[in-house]
mmCIF file of C-alpha atoms in Angstrom:
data_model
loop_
_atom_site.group_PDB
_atom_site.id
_atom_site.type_symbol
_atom_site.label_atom_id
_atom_site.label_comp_id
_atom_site.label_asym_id
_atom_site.label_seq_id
_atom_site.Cartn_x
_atom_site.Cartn_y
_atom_site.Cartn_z
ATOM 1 C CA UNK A 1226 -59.765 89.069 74.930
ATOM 2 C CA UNK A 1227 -56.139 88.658 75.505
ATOM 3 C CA UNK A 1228 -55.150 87.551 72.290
ATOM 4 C CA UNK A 1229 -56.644 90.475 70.651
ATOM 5 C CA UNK A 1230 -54.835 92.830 73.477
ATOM 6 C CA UNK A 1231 -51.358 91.040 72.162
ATOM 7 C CA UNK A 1232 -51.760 91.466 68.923
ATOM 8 C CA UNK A 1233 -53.711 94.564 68.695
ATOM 9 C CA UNK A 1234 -50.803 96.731 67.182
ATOM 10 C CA UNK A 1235 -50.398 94.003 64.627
ATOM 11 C CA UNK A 1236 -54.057 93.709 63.171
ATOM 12 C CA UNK A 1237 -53.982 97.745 63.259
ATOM 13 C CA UNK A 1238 -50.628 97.753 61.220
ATOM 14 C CA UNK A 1239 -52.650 95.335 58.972
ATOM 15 C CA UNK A 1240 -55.727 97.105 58.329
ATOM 16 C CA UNK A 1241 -53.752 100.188 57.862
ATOM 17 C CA UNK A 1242 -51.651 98.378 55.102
ATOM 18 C CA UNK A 1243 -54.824 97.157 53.186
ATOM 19 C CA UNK A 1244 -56.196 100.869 53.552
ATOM 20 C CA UNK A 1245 -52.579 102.380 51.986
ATOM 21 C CA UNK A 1246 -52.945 99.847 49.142
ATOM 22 C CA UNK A 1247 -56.669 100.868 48.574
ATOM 23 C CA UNK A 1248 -55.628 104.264 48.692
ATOM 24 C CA UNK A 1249 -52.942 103.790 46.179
ATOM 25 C CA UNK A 1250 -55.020 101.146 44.101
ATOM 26 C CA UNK A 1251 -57.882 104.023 43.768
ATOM 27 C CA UNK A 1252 -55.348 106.295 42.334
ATOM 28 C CA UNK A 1253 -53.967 103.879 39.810
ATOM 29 C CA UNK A 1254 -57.428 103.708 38.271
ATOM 30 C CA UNK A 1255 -57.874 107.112 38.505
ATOM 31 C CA UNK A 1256 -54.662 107.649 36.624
ATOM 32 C CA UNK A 1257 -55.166 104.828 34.162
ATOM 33 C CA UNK A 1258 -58.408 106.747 33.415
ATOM 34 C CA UNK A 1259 -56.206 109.907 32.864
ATOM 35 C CA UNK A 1260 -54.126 108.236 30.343
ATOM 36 C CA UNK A 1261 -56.780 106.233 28.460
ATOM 37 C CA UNK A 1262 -58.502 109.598 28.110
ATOM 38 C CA UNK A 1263 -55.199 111.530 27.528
ATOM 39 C CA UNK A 1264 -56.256 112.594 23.993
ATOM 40 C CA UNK A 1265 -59.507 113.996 24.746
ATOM 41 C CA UNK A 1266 -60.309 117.216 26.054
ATOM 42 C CA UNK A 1267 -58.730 117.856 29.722
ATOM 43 C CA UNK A 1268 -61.524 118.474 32.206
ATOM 44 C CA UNK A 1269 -60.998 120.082 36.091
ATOM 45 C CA UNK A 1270 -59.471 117.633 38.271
ATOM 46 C CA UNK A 1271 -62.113 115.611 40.841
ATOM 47 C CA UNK A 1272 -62.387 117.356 44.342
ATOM 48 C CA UNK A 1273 -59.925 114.476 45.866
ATOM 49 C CA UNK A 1274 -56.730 115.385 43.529
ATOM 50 C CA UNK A 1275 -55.498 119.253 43.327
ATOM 51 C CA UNK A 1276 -52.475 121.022 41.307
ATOM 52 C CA UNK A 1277 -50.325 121.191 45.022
ATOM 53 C CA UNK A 1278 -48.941 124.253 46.296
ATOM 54 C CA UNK A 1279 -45.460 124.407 46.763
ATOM 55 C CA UNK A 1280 -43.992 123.107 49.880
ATOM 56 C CA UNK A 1281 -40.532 123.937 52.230
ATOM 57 C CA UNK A 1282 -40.201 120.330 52.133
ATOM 58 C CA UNK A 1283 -40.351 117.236 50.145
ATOM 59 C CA UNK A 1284 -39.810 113.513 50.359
ATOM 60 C CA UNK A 1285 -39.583 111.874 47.571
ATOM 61 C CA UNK A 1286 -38.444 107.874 46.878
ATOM 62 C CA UNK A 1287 -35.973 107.252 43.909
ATOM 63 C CA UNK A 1288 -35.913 104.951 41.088
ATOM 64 C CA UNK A 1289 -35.657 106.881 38.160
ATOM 65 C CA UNK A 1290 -34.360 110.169 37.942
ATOM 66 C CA UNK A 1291 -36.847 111.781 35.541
ATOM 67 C CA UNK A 1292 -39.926 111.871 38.186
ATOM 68 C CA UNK A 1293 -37.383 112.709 41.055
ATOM 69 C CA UNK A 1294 -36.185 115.981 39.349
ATOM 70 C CA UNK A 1295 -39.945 116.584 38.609
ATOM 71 C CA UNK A 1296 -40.612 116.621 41.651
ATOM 72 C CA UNK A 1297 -38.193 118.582 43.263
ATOM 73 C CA UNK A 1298 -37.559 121.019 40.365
ATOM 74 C CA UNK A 1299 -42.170 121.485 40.741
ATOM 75 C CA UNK A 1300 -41.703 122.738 44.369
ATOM 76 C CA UNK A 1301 -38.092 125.222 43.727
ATOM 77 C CA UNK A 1302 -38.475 128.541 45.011
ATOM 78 C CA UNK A 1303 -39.743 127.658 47.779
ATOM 79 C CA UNK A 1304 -38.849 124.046 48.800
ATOM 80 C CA UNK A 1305 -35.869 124.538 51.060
ATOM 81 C CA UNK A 1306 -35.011 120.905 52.321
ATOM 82 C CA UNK A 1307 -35.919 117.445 50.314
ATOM 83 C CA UNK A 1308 -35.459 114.080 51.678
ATOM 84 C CA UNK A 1309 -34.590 111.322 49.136
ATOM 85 C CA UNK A 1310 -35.325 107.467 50.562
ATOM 86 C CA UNK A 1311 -33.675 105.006 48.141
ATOM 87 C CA UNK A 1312 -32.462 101.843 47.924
ATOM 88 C CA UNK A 1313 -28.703 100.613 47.614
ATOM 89 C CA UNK A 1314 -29.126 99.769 43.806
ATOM 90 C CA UNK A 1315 -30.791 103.775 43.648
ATOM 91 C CA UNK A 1316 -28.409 105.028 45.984
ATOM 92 C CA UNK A 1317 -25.928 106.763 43.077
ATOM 93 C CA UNK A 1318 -28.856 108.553 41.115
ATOM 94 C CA UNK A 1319 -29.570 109.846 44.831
ATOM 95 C CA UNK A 1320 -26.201 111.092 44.990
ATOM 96 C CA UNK A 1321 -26.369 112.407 41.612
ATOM 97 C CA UNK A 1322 -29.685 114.187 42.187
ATOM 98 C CA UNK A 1323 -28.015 114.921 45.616
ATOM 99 C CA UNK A 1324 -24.907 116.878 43.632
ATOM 100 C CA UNK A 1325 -27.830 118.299 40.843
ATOM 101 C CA UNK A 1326 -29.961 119.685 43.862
ATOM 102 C CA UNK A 1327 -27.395 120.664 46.720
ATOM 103 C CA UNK A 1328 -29.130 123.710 47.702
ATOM 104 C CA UNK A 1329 -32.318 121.764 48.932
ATOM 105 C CA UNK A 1330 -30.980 117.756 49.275
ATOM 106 C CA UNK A 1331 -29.250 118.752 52.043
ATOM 107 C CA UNK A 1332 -29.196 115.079 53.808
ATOM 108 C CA UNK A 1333 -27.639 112.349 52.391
ATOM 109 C CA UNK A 1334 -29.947 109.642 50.846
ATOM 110 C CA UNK A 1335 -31.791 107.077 52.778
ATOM 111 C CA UNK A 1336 -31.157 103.458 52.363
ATOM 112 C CA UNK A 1337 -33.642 101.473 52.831
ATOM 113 C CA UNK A 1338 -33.058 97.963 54.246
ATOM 114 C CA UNK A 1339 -35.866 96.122 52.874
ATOM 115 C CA UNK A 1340 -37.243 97.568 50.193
ATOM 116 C CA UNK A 1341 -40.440 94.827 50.876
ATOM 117 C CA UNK A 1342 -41.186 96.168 54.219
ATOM 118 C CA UNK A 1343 -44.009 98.829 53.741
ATOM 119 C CA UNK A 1344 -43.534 99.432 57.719
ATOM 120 C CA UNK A 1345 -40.127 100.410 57.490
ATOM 121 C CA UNK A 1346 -40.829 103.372 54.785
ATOM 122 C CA UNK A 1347 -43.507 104.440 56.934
ATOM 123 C CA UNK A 1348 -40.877 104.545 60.019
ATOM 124 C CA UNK A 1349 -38.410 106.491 57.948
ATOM 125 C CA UNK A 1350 -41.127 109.094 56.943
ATOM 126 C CA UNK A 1351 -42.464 109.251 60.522
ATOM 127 C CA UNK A 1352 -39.026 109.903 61.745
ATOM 128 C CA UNK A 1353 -38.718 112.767 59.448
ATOM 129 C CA UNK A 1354 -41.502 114.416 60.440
ATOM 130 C CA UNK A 1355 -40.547 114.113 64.061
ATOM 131 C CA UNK A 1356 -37.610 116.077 63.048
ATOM 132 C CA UNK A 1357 -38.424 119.088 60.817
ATOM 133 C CA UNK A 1358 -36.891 122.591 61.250
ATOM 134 C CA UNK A 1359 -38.035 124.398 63.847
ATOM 135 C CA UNK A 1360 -40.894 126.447 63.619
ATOM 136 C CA UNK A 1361 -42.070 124.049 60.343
ATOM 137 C CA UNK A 1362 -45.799 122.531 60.342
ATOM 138 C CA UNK A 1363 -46.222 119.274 59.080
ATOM 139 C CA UNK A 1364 -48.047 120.978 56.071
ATOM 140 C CA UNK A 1365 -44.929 123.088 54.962
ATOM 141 C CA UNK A 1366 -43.919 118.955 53.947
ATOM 142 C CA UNK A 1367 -45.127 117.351 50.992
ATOM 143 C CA UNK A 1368 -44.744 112.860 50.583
ATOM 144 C CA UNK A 1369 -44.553 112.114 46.782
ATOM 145 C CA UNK A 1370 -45.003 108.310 46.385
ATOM 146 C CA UNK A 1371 -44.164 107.563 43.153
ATOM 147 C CA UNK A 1372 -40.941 105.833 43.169
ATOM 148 C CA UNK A 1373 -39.030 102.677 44.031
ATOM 149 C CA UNK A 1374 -41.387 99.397 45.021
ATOM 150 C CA UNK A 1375 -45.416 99.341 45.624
ATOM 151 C CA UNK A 1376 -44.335 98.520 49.549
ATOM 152 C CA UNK A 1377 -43.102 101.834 49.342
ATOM 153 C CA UNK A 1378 -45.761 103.615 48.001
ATOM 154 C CA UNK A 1379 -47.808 101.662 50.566
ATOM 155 C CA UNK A 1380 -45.653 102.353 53.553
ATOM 156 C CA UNK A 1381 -45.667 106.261 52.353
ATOM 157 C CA UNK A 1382 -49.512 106.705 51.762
ATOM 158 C CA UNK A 1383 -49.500 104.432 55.420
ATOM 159 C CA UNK A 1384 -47.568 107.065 57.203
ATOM 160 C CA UNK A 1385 -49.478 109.813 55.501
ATOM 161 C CA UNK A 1386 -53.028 108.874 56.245
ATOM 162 C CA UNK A 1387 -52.556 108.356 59.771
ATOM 163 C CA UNK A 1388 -51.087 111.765 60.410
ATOM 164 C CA UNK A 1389 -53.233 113.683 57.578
ATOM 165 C CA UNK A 1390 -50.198 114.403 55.757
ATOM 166 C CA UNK A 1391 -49.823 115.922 52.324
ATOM 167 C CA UNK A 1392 -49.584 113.852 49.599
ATOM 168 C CA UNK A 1393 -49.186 113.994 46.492
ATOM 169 C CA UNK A 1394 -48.069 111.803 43.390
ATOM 170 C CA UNK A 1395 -45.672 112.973 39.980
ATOM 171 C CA UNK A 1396 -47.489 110.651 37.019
ATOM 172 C CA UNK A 1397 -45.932 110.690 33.402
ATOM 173 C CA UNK A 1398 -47.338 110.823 29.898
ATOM 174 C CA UNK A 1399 -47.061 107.898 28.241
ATOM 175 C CA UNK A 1400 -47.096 106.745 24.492
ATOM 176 C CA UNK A 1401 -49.321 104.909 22.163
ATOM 177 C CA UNK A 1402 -47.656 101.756 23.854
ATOM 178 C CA UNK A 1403 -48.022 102.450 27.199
ATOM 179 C CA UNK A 1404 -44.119 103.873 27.722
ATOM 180 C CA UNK A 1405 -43.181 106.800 29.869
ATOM 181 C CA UNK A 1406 -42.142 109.720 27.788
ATOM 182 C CA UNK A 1407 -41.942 112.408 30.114
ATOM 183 C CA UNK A 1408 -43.266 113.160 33.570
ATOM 184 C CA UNK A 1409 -45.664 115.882 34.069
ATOM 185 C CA UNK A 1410 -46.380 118.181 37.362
ATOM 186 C CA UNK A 1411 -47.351 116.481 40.598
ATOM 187 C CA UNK A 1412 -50.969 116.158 41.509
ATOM 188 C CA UNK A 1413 -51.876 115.944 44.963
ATOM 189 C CA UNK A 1414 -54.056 113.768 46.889
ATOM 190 C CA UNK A 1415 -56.557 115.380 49.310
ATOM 191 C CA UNK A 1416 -56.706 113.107 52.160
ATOM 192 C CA UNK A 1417 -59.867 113.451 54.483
ATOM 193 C CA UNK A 1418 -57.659 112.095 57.771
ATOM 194 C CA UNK A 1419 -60.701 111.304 60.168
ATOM 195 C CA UNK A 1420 -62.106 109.547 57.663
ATOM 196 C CA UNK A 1421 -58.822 107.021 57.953
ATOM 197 C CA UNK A 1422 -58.521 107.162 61.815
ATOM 198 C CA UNK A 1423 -59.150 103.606 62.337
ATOM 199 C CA UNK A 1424 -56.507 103.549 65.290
ATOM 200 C CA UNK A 1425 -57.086 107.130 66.951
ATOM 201 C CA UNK A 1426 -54.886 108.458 69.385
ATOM 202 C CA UNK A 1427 -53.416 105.097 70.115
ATOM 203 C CA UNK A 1428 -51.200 105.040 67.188
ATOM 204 C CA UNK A 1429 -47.403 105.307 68.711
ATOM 205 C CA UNK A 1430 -44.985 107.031 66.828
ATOM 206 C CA UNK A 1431 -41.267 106.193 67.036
ATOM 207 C CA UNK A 1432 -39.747 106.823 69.673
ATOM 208 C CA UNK A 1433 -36.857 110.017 69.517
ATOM 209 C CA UNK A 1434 -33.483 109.107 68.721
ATOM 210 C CA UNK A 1435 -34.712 105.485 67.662
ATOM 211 C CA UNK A 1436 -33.706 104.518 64.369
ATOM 212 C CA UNK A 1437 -35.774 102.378 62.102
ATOM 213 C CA UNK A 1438 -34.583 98.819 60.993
#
């Protein structure tokens, strides 16, 4: 009908947003599992997660700094370029990890606008991608969505599973209460991309030169 034509692209952005907080949601529990088990002995990871191979590039979201160098400092020797989206309260420990990481944080940090608006991390990621180095493959670049708000780690895993993108999350090893003592190497999340494909070919991207709100 014609009021499904109009607001196709709106009930595809919002099936797509309750399949990037599945996604996400499935990985909590698998990570709460991790840490409720943390004292027994380790097993081999399931088929879905994987120790990742180091990537050329990285984009990573920053809150605290701890995960952030984790992350970057996993993929060094070969990472050549990271992207950092933050927010304005994150923006200095961007900068800082910025100064820390100048051989590889070559751009300077991305603000988000509205840290609430899964749809505008997933713009800022897809806009990335549309501009890598040439000659890179969209598998030389690795999304870690750990970091900042869960409408970021939605928008991320969003922008991700359309496009069969790596992924891959930097957890930390908590305490007997449940604190954050130190974060451990990133784990990454095998994504089966037809499997997501709910809006096939017709999925636009943003358009070049167009810069996200």
């Amino acid at each position: 009908t014609l009021i499904i034509k109009l607001l196709g692209d709106e009930i595809s952005s919002v099936i797509l947003i309750g399949i990037g907080s599945l996604a996400i949601m499935l990985t909590s529990l698998y990570f709460f599992e991790r840490v409720v088990t943390r004292d027994r002995p380790s097993s081999a990871l399931s088929p879905n997660v994987r120790k990742p191979a180091k990537r050329r590039g990285l984009i990573i979201m920053v809150s605290h700094p701890a995960p952030c160098k984790k992350s970057i400092g996993y993929h060094l020797g070969t990472l050549e370029r990271c992207w950092m989206l933050c927010s304005k309260q994150t923006l200095e420990i961007a900068q800082q990890l910025q100064q820390q990481f100048a051989e590889v944080c070559l751009e300077p940090p991305i603000v988000v606008n509205d840290v609430n608006d899964p749809l505008e991390y997933r713009r800022w990621v897809d806009t990335i991608y549309q501009a890598l180095p040439e000659n890179w493959q969209t598998s030389d670049v690795i999304c870690d969505y750990v970091g900042m708000t869960a409408h970021g780690s939605v928008g991320m895993v969003l922008a991700c599973l359309e496009h069969g993108r790596p992924l891959q999350y930097t957890a930390a090893r908590y305490d007997d209460k449940l604190k954050p003592i130190e974060s451990l190497d990133p784990i990454e999340i095998v994504l089966d991309a037809k499997a997501f494909n709910f809006g096939g070919e017709s999925n636009q991207n943003p358009v070049p030169g167009e810069r996200p709100a």
